[in-house]
mmCIF file of C-alpha atoms in Angstrom:
data_model
loop_
_atom_site.group_PDB
_atom_site.id
_atom_site.type_symbol
_atom_site.label_atom_id
_atom_site.label_comp_id
_atom_site.label_asym_id
_atom_site.label_seq_id
_atom_site.Cartn_x
_atom_site.Cartn_y
_atom_site.Cartn_z
ATOM 1 C CA MET A 1 52.532 23.177 -30.631
ATOM 2 C CA LYS A 2 53.544 21.996 -33.818
ATOM 3 C CA LYS A 3 56.778 20.236 -32.417
ATOM 4 C CA THR A 4 53.511 18.181 -30.100
ATOM 5 C CA LEU A 5 51.773 17.643 -33.110
ATOM 6 C CA SER A 6 54.593 15.906 -35.262
ATOM 7 C CA ILE A 7 55.609 13.820 -32.447
ATOM 8 C CA LEU A 8 52.092 12.751 -32.094
ATOM 9 C CA ILE A 9 51.355 11.880 -35.552
ATOM 10 C CA LEU A 10 54.763 9.821 -35.790
ATOM 11 C CA ALA A 11 53.771 7.951 -32.459
ATOM 12 C CA MET A 12 50.172 7.225 -34.499
ATOM 13 C CA GLY A 13 51.821 5.739 -37.421
ATOM 14 C CA VAL A 14 54.303 3.692 -35.808
ATOM 15 C CA LEU A 15 51.761 2.220 -33.496
ATOM 16 C CA ALA A 16 49.495 1.300 -36.473
ATOM 17 C CA SER A 17 52.339 -0.186 -38.217
ATOM 18 C CA CYS A 18 53.316 -2.786 -35.208
ATOM 19 C CA THR A 19 53.319 -6.074 -35.960
ATOM 20 C CA GLY A 20 54.444 -9.018 -33.749
ATOM 21 C CA PRO A 21 54.712 -12.781 -33.798
ATOM 22 C CA GLN A 22 50.951 -14.125 -33.981
ATOM 23 C CA GLY A 23 49.543 -15.627 -30.542
ATOM 24 C CA PRO A 24 48.461 -19.187 -30.141
ATOM 25 C CA ALA A 25 45.300 -20.664 -31.224
ATOM 26 C CA GLY A 26 41.953 -20.713 -29.418
ATOM 27 C CA ARG A 27 40.528 -23.670 -27.837
ATOM 28 C CA ASP A 28 38.550 -25.516 -30.702
ATOM 29 C CA GLY A 29 34.664 -24.984 -30.436
ATOM 30 C CA ARG A 30 31.826 -27.579 -31.261
ATOM 31 C CA ASP A 31 30.362 -26.712 -33.960
ATOM 32 C CA GLY A 32 26.273 -27.115 -33.736
ATOM 33 C CA LYS A 33 24.273 -29.058 -36.668
ATOM 34 C CA ASP A 34 25.002 -26.921 -39.336
ATOM 35 C CA GLY A 35 26.062 -23.759 -37.088
ATOM 36 C CA LEU A 36 22.400 -23.988 -35.960
ATOM 37 C CA VAL A 37 20.986 -25.089 -31.951
ATOM 38 C CA ASN A 38 19.156 -27.901 -31.633
ATOM 39 C CA TYR A 39 16.094 -27.639 -29.509
ATOM 40 C CA LYS A 40 13.057 -29.717 -28.461
ATOM 41 C CA ILE A 41 10.166 -27.635 -26.455
ATOM 42 C CA LEU A 42 7.855 -29.740 -23.961
ATOM 43 C CA ASP A 43 4.906 -28.245 -22.186
ATOM 44 C CA LEU A 44 3.943 -29.853 -18.355
ATOM 45 C CA SER A 45 1.508 -29.263 -16.019
ATOM 46 C CA ALA A 46 1.583 -29.949 -11.926
ATOM 47 C CA SER A 47 -1.900 -29.889 -10.749
ATOM 48 C CA GLY A 48 -2.445 -30.128 -6.615
ATOM 49 C CA ASN A 49 -2.060 -34.014 -6.005
ATOM 50 C CA GLN A 50 1.188 -33.769 -7.952
ATOM 51 C CA TRP A 51 2.698 -31.348 -5.370
ATOM 52 C CA GLN A 52 4.613 -33.234 -2.673
ATOM 53 C CA LEU A 53 4.777 -31.232 0.516
ATOM 54 C CA SER A 54 8.363 -31.820 1.625
ATOM 55 C CA THR A 55 8.986 -30.715 5.254
ATOM 56 C CA LEU A 56 12.735 -30.589 5.621
ATOM 57 C CA ALA A 57 14.016 -28.608 9.173
ATOM 58 C CA ASP A 58 12.954 -24.923 8.551
ATOM 59 C CA ASN A 59 12.686 -25.309 4.673
ATOM 60 C CA ASN A 60 9.021 -26.563 3.819
ATOM 61 C CA PHE A 61 8.401 -26.467 0.196
ATOM 62 C CA PHE A 62 6.880 -28.439 -2.578
ATOM 63 C CA GLN A 63 7.969 -30.130 -4.988
ATOM 64 C CA ALA A 64 6.473 -31.752 -8.475
ATOM 65 C CA SER A 65 8.808 -34.538 -10.213
ATOM 66 C CA PHE A 66 8.923 -35.212 -13.898
ATOM 67 C CA ASP A 67 10.469 -37.832 -15.491
ATOM 68 C CA MET A 68 12.302 -36.551 -18.434
ATOM 69 C CA PRO A 69 14.112 -38.958 -20.977
ATOM 70 C CA GLU A 70 14.796 -35.935 -23.134
ATOM 71 C CA ILE A 71 17.342 -34.918 -20.523
ATOM 72 C CA THR A 72 20.232 -37.583 -21.847
ATOM 73 C CA LYS A 73 23.806 -37.136 -20.323
ATOM 74 C CA ASP A 74 24.811 -35.477 -23.433
ATOM 75 C CA ILE A 75 22.328 -32.984 -23.066
ATOM 76 C CA TYR A 76 23.061 -32.526 -19.117
ATOM 77 C CA ASP A 77 26.859 -32.190 -19.818
ATOM 78 C CA ASN A 78 26.924 -30.483 -22.779
ATOM 79 C CA GLY A 79 23.517 -28.792 -23.394
ATOM 80 C CA LEU A 80 21.224 -25.985 -21.597
ATOM 81 C CA VAL A 81 17.689 -26.727 -19.817
ATOM 82 C CA GLN A 82 15.538 -23.817 -19.366
ATOM 83 C CA VAL A 83 11.989 -23.958 -17.736
ATOM 84 C CA TYR A 84 9.412 -20.858 -18.257
ATOM 85 C CA ARG A 85 6.219 -20.475 -16.102
ATOM 86 C CA GLU A 86 3.170 -19.951 -17.878
ATOM 87 C CA TYR A 87 0.513 -17.414 -16.105
ATOM 88 C CA ASP A 88 -3.089 -17.403 -17.532
ATOM 89 C CA THR A 89 -2.627 -20.244 -19.850
ATOM 90 C CA GLY A 90 -4.839 -20.425 -22.327
ATOM 91 C CA THR A 91 -6.349 -16.924 -21.991
ATOM 92 C CA ALA A 92 -5.032 -13.914 -24.674
ATOM 93 C CA ASN A 93 -3.145 -12.614 -21.332
ATOM 94 C CA ALA A 94 -1.021 -15.848 -21.329
ATOM 95 C CA VAL A 95 2.654 -15.000 -20.513
ATOM 96 C CA GLN A 96 5.837 -16.536 -19.784
ATOM 97 C CA LEU A 97 8.308 -16.330 -16.718
ATOM 98 C CA LEU A 98 11.792 -17.893 -16.936
ATOM 99 C CA LEU A 99 12.440 -20.008 -13.557
ATOM 100 C CA PRO A 100 13.660 -19.058 -10.935
ATOM 101 C CA ASN A 101 10.610 -16.325 -10.716
ATOM 102 C CA THR A 102 9.449 -14.643 -7.638
ATOM 103 C CA ARG A 103 6.142 -13.103 -7.492
ATOM 104 C CA HIS A 104 4.346 -11.002 -4.287
ATOM 105 C CA LYS A 105 0.730 -11.897 -3.044
ATOM 106 C CA GLU A 106 -1.940 -11.085 -0.723
ATOM 107 C CA GLU A 107 -4.819 -13.491 -0.005
ATOM 108 C CA SER A 108 -7.706 -13.241 2.147
ATOM 109 C CA PHE A 109 -8.712 -16.159 4.260
ATOM 110 C CA ILE A 110 -11.414 -16.942 7.321
ATOM 111 C CA ASP A 111 -9.767 -17.909 10.201
ATOM 112 C CA ASP A 112 -10.871 -20.422 13.132
ATOM 113 C CA ASN A 113 -12.873 -17.406 14.542
ATOM 114 C CA GLY A 114 -14.710 -16.898 11.502
ATOM 115 C CA GLU A 115 -13.168 -13.645 10.856
ATOM 116 C CA THR A 116 -11.540 -13.025 7.715
ATOM 117 C CA GLN A 117 -8.108 -11.898 7.674
ATOM 118 C CA TRP A 118 -5.219 -11.297 4.966
ATOM 119 C CA ALA A 119 -2.147 -12.934 4.246
ATOM 120 C CA TYR A 120 0.962 -11.312 2.490
ATOM 121 C CA TYR A 121 3.783 -13.051 1.384
ATOM 122 C CA SER A 122 5.871 -14.016 -1.734
ATOM 123 C CA GLU A 123 5.493 -16.785 -3.796
ATOM 124 C CA THR A 124 9.361 -18.555 -5.505
ATOM 125 C CA THR A 125 9.104 -21.081 -8.497
ATOM 126 C CA ASP A 126 12.371 -22.822 -9.372
ATOM 127 C CA TYR A 127 13.717 -25.963 -11.316
ATOM 128 C CA GLU A 128 16.575 -28.250 -10.889
ATOM 129 C CA TYR A 129 17.471 -31.175 -13.597
ATOM 130 C CA GLY A 130 19.322 -33.969 -13.811
ATOM 131 C CA VAL A 131 19.722 -36.898 -16.258
ATOM 132 C CA GLY A 132 16.589 -38.219 -16.836
ATOM 133 C CA LYS A 133 14.417 -35.893 -14.600
ATOM 134 C CA LEU A 134 13.131 -32.162 -13.300
ATOM 135 C CA ASN A 135 12.274 -30.978 -10.362
ATOM 136 C CA VAL A 136 9.616 -27.832 -9.813
ATOM 137 C CA PHE A 137 9.751 -26.169 -6.391
ATOM 138 C CA TYR A 138 6.990 -23.967 -5.015
ATOM 139 C CA THR A 139 8.142 -22.013 -1.895
ATOM 140 C CA CYS A 140 5.713 -19.214 -0.131
ATOM 141 C CA SER A 141 7.914 -16.914 1.903
ATOM 142 C CA ASP A 142 6.397 -17.396 4.891
ATOM 143 C CA PHE A 143 6.405 -21.303 4.502
ATOM 144 C CA ILE A 144 2.888 -21.803 5.999
ATOM 145 C CA TYR A 145 1.197 -24.365 3.982
ATOM 146 C CA GLU A 146 -1.719 -25.406 6.672
ATOM 147 C CA TYR A 147 -4.351 -23.005 9.006
ATOM 148 C CA SER A 148 -5.707 -24.820 11.751
ATOM 149 C CA THR A 149 -8.903 -26.127 8.833
ATOM 150 C CA VAL A 150 -7.024 -25.354 5.844
ATOM 151 C CA LYS A 151 -4.318 -26.798 3.856
ATOM 152 C CA ILE A 152 -2.578 -24.682 1.113
ATOM 153 C CA VAL A 153 -1.696 -26.229 -1.598
ATOM 154 C CA PRO A 154 -0.062 -24.704 -4.959
ATOM 155 C CA GLU A 155 -2.557 -23.406 -7.845
ATOM 156 C CA ASP A 156 -2.361 -25.278 -11.178
ATOM 157 C CA MET A 157 1.095 -24.580 -12.760
ATOM 158 C CA HIS A 158 1.910 -24.392 -16.809
ATOM 159 C CA PHE A 159 5.225 -25.005 -17.868
ATOM 160 C CA ARG A 160 7.380 -24.772 -20.772
ATOM 161 C CA VAL A 161 10.756 -26.690 -21.033
ATOM 162 C CA VAL A 162 13.067 -25.960 -23.512
ATOM 163 C CA ILE A 163 16.251 -28.173 -24.194
ATOM 164 C CA MET A 164 19.104 -26.962 -26.204
ATOM 165 C CA TRP A 165 21.940 -29.027 -27.250
#
């Protein structure tokens, strides 16, 4: 036991005092302005007529497009753009959720026979951006945007865009 303990202490001492040649230097990083992140926050809204229905084969969705001169080539290549959807805007219950975001919903509607029906679906809101532009997408899980007498359009939505560089 004493011999094992002595060997263990000796091994720890040897390992603790090991030195060798210094490894290669890491890649040089880019410093932010005085070590801080630069950012800009923009508030956007999309209402009924801003949403355009895209009916690609088997992939129906709504799209709202925004001109975003704030997203420069440098920000596209080296920065970060995050979009949040705000629910209950202007109330004490307002919250922001980072996109993409999925919510599960239920909704009643009157069918062609005057009967109340219930629809159960999920809605997904996501986005893409490029130099000078931002597109927000709204997709329902059932891909149904029109009943025979009712055309469904997304509700008014509010977004917060955070651009960091």
